[in-house]
Short mmCIF file of C-alpha atoms in Angstrom, two decimals:
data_model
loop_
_atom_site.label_atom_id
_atom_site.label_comp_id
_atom_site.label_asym_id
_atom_site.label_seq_id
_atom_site.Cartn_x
_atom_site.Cartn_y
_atom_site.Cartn_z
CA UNK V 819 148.65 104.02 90.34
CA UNK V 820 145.82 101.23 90.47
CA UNK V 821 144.56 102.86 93.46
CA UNK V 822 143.90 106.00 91.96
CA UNK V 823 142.71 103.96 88.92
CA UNK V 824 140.39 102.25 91.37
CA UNK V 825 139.04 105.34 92.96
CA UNK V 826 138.52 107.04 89.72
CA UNK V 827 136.68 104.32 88.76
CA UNK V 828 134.76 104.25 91.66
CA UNK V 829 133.72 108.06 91.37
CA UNK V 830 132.53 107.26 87.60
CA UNK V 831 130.58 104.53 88.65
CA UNK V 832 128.51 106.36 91.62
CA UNK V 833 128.34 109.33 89.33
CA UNK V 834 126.76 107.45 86.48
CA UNK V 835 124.68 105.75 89.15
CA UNK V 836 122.84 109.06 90.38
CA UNK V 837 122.58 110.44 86.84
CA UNK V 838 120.42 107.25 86.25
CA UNK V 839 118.51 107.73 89.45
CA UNK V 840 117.93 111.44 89.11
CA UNK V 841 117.98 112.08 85.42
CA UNK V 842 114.14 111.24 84.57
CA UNK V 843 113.07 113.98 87.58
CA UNK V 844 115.58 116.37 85.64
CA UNK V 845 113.60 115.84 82.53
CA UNK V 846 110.64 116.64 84.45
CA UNK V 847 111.54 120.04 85.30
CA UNK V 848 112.73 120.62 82.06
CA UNK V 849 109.42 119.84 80.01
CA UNK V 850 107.42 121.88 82.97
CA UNK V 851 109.13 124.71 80.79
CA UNK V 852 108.65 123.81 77.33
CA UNK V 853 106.55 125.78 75.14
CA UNK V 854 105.32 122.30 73.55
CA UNK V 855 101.92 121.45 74.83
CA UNK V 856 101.17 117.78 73.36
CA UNK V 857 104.42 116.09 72.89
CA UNK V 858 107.39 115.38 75.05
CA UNK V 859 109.64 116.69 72.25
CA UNK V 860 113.38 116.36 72.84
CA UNK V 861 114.95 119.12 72.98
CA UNK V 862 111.99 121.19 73.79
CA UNK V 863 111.56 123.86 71.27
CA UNK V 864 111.63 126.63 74.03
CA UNK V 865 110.90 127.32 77.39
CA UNK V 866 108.14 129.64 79.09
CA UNK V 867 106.86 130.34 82.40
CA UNK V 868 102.96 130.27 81.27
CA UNK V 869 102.11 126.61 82.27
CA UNK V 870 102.95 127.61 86.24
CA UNK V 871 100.61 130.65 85.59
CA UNK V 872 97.87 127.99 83.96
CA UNK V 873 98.63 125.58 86.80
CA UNK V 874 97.78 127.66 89.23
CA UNK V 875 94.24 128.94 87.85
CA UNK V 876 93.19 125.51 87.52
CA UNK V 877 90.59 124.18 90.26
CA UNK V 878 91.41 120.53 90.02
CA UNK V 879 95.14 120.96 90.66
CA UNK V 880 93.80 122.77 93.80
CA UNK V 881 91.26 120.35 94.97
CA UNK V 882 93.34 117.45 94.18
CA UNK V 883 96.76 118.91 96.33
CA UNK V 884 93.83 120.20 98.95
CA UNK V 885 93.06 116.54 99.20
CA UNK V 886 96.29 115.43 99.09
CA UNK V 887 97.37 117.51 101.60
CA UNK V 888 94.60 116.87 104.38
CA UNK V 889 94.99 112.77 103.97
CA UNK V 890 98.64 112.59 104.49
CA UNK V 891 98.52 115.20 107.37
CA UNK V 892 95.53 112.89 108.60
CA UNK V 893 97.26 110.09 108.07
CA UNK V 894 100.52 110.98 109.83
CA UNK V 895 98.68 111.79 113.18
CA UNK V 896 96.90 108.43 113.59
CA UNK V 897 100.27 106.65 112.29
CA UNK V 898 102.12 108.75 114.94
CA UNK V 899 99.87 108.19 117.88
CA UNK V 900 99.68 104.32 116.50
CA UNK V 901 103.18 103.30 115.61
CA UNK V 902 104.31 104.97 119.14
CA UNK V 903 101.97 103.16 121.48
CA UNK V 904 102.97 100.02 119.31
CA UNK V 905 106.38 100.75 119.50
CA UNK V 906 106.44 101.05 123.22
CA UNK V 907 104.46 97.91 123.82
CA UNK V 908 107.50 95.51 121.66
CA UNK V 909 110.13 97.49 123.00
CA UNK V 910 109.63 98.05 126.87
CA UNK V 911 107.17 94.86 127.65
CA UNK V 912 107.64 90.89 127.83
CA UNK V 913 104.63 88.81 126.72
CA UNK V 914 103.63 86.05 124.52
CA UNK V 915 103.57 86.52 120.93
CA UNK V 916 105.96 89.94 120.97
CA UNK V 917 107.75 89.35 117.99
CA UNK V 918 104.60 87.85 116.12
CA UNK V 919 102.88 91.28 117.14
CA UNK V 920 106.10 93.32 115.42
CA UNK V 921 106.21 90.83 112.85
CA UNK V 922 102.31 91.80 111.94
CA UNK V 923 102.77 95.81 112.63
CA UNK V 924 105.27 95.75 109.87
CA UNK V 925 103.41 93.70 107.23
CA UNK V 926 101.59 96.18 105.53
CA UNK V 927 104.55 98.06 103.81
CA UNK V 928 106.15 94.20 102.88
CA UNK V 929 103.28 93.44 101.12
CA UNK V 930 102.72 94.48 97.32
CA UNK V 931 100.85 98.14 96.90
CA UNK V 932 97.62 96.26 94.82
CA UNK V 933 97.30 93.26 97.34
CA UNK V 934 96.43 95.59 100.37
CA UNK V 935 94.36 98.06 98.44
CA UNK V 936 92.59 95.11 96.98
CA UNK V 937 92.08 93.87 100.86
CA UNK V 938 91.36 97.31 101.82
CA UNK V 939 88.31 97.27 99.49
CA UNK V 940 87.07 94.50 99.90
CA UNK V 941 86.78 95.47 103.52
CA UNK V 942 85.24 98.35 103.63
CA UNK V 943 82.68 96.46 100.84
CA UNK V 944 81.87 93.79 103.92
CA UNK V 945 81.76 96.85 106.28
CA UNK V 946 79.07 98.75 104.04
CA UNK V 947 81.63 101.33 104.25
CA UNK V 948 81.34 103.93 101.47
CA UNK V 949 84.47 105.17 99.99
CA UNK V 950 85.34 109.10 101.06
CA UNK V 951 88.22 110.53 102.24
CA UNK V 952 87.69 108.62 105.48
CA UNK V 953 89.07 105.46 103.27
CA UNK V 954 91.67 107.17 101.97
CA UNK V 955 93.02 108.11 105.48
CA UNK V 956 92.43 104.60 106.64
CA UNK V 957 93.92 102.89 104.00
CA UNK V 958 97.22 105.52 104.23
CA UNK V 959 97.79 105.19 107.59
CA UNK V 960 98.44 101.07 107.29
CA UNK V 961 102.02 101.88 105.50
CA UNK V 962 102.28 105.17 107.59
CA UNK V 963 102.17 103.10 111.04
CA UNK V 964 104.87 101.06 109.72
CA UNK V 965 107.27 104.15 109.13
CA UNK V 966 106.83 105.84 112.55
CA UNK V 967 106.82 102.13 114.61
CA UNK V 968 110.07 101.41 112.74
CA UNK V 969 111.43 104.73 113.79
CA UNK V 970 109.97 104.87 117.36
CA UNK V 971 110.43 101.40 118.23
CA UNK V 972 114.69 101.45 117.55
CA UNK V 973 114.87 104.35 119.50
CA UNK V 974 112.61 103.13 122.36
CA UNK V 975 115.04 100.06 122.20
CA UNK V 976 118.29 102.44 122.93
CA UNK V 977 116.66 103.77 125.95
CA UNK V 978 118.58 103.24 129.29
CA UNK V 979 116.01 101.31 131.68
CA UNK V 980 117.62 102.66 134.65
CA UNK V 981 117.03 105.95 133.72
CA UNK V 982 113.49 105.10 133.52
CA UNK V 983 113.94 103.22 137.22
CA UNK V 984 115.85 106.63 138.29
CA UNK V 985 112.72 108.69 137.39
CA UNK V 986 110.54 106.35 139.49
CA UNK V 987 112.85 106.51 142.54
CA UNK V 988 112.67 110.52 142.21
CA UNK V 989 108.97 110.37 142.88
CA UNK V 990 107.90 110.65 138.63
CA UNK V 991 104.63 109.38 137.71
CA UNK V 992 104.34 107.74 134.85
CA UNK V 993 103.26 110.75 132.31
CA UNK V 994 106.09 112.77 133.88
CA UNK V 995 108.73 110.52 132.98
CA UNK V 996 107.14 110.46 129.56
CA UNK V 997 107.59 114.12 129.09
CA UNK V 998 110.67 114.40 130.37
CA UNK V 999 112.92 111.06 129.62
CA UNK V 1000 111.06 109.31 127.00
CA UNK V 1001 110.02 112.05 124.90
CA UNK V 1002 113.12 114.10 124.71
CA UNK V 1003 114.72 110.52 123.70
CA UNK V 1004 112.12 109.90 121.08
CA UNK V 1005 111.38 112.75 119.86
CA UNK V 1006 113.54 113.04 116.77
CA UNK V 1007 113.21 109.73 115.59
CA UNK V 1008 109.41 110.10 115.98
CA UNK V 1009 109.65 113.54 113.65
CA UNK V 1010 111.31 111.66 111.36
CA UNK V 1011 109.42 108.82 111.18
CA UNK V 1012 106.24 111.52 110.89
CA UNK V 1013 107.91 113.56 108.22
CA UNK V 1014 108.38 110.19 106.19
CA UNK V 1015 104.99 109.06 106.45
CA UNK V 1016 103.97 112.29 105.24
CA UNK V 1017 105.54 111.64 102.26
CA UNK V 1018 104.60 108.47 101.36
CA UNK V 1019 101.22 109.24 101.96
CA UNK V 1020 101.37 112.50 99.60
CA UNK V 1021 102.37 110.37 96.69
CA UNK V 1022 100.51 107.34 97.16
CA UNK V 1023 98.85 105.88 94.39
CA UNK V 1024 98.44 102.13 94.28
CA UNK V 1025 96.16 102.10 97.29
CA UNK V 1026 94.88 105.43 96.72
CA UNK V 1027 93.37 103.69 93.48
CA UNK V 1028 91.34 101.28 95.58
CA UNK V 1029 90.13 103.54 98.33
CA UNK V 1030 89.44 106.44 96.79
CA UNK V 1031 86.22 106.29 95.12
CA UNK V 1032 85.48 109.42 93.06
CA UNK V 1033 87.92 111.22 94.49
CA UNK V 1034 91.42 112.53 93.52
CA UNK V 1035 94.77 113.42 95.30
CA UNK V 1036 97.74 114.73 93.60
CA UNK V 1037 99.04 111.98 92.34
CA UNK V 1038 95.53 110.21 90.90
CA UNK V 1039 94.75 113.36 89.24
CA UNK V 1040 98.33 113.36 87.60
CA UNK V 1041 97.93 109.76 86.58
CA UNK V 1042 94.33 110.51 84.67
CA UNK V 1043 96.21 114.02 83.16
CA UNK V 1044 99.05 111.74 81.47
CA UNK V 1045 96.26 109.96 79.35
CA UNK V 1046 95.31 113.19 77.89
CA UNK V 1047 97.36 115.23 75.26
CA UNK V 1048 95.76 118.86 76.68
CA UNK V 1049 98.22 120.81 78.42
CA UNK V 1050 100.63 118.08 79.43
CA UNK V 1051 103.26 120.76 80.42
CA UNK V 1052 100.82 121.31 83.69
CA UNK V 1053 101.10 117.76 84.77
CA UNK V 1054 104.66 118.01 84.83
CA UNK V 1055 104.64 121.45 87.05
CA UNK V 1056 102.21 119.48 89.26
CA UNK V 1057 105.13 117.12 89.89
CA UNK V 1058 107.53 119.06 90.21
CA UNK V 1059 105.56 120.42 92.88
CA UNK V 1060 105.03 116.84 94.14
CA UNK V 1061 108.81 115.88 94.14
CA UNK V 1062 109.66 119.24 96.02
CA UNK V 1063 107.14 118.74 98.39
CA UNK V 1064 107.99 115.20 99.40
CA UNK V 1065 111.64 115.66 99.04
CA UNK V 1066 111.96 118.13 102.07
CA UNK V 1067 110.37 115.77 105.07
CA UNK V 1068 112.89 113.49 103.64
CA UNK V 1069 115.83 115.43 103.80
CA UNK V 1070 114.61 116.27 107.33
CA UNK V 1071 114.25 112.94 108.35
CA UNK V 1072 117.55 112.22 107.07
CA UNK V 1073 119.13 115.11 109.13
CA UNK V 1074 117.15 114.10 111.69
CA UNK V 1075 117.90 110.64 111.78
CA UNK V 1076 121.85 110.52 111.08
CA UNK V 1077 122.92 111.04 114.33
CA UNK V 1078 120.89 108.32 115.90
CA UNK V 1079 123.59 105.71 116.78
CA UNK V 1080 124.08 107.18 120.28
CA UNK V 1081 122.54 105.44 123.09
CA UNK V 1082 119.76 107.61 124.68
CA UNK V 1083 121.10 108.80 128.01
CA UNK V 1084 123.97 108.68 126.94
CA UNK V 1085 124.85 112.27 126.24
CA UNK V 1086 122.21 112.71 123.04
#
């Protein structure tokens, strides 16, 4: 029947759609077995378990994913605090310039990677600012803020004012009804928006490159390892540890974030 034809046709299509989404990060786990240690050699002449035991002796991966680890955390904490107090300010206030102010909070992550670490630089060149992890953090948490106010700021939208009235009448003070209306209403779609930032920041590379100075995350250190034909196995176990490690605050935020369609105070 041509509707069956249609759906089976549909189901091809999507399938052959992920399988060219997903199957280069297949590949990756693959050669993070091989026995081959210069080549990408299809099919891999056999597979071994020594490169995670290599990978994990070497200093650099450690440093680098210690790095890694404390800018995006960094990061996510100044983009939380940031985005949220920016996201309240469009969402629950009327003044002047409102949707010039959202239009400028969300800029950052519309413009290309190289532009804003090439503005980033040069600002912290005019600043006398010397590059350190400082930078890193700084330049991170422009595309980080963006995440968590696009996150907060929807779900500050959906909140029913005369609740917020209610909670006033009953005597709250203004941190009270925080705690216990806002927050609860918020607080999933600011998790989300957190565990998302978290990601992007622990794979950032473009304005990593411009911030960073000497240093190295993850992902700067993986870029300098492709150019060498040592041990390229480890590079690969390195990402896989990279795509596992960015792939659960995103499956979080998408659990997190499905059911977000209710109106706050209404039931959710």
């Amino acid at each position: 029947m041509p509707s069956d034809r249609a759906s089976l046709g549909l189901k091809i299509a999507a399938f052959a759609g992920l399988l060219f989404l997903h199957l280069p990060i297949l590949l990756i786990f693959v050669y993070a077995f091989t026995t081959e240690d210069r080549t990408y050699q299809w099919p891999p002449p056999g597979l071994t378990l020594k490169w995670f035991g290599v990978t994990w002796n070497r200093p650099d991966v450690w440093e680098a994913l210690t790095l890694s680890l404390k800018v995006a955390t960094v990061s996510t904490v100044l983009a939380l605090v940031l985005g949220t107090l920016c996201a309240a300010a469009v969402s629950r206030a009327r003044f002047f310039g409102r949707e010039t102010v959202s239009l400028l909070v969300i800029l950052p992550i519309a413009l290309p990677g190289i532009v804003t670490g090439i503005a980033l630089r040069s600002a912290f060149n005019l600043g006398g600012i010397p590059f350190s992890t400082l930078t890193i953090i700084l330049g991170h948490a422009t595309f980080c803020i963006v995440v968590v106010y696009n996150n907060a700021v929807a779900r500050f939208r959906r909140i029913s004012g005369p609740m917020l009235e209610a909670s006033a009448d009953l005597g709250a003070n203004g941190f009270q009804t925080f705690r216990y209306i806002v927050l609860p209403n918020i607080g999933t779609a600011l998790l989300a928006g957190g565990m998302l930032a978290f990601a992007l920041s622990f794979d950032e590379v473009i304005v990593t490159t411009f911030t960073a100075g000497q240093q190295q995350t993850l992902p700067i250190w993986m870029l300098e390892e492709l150019v060498r034909p040592r041990q390229r196995p480890v590079t690969n176990v390195v990402a896989m540890m990279v795509v596992l490690v960015t792939f659960l605050p995103i499956l979080g935020a998408y659990y997190l974030t499905r059911g977000g369609a209710e109106t706050a105070g209404g039931g959710k």
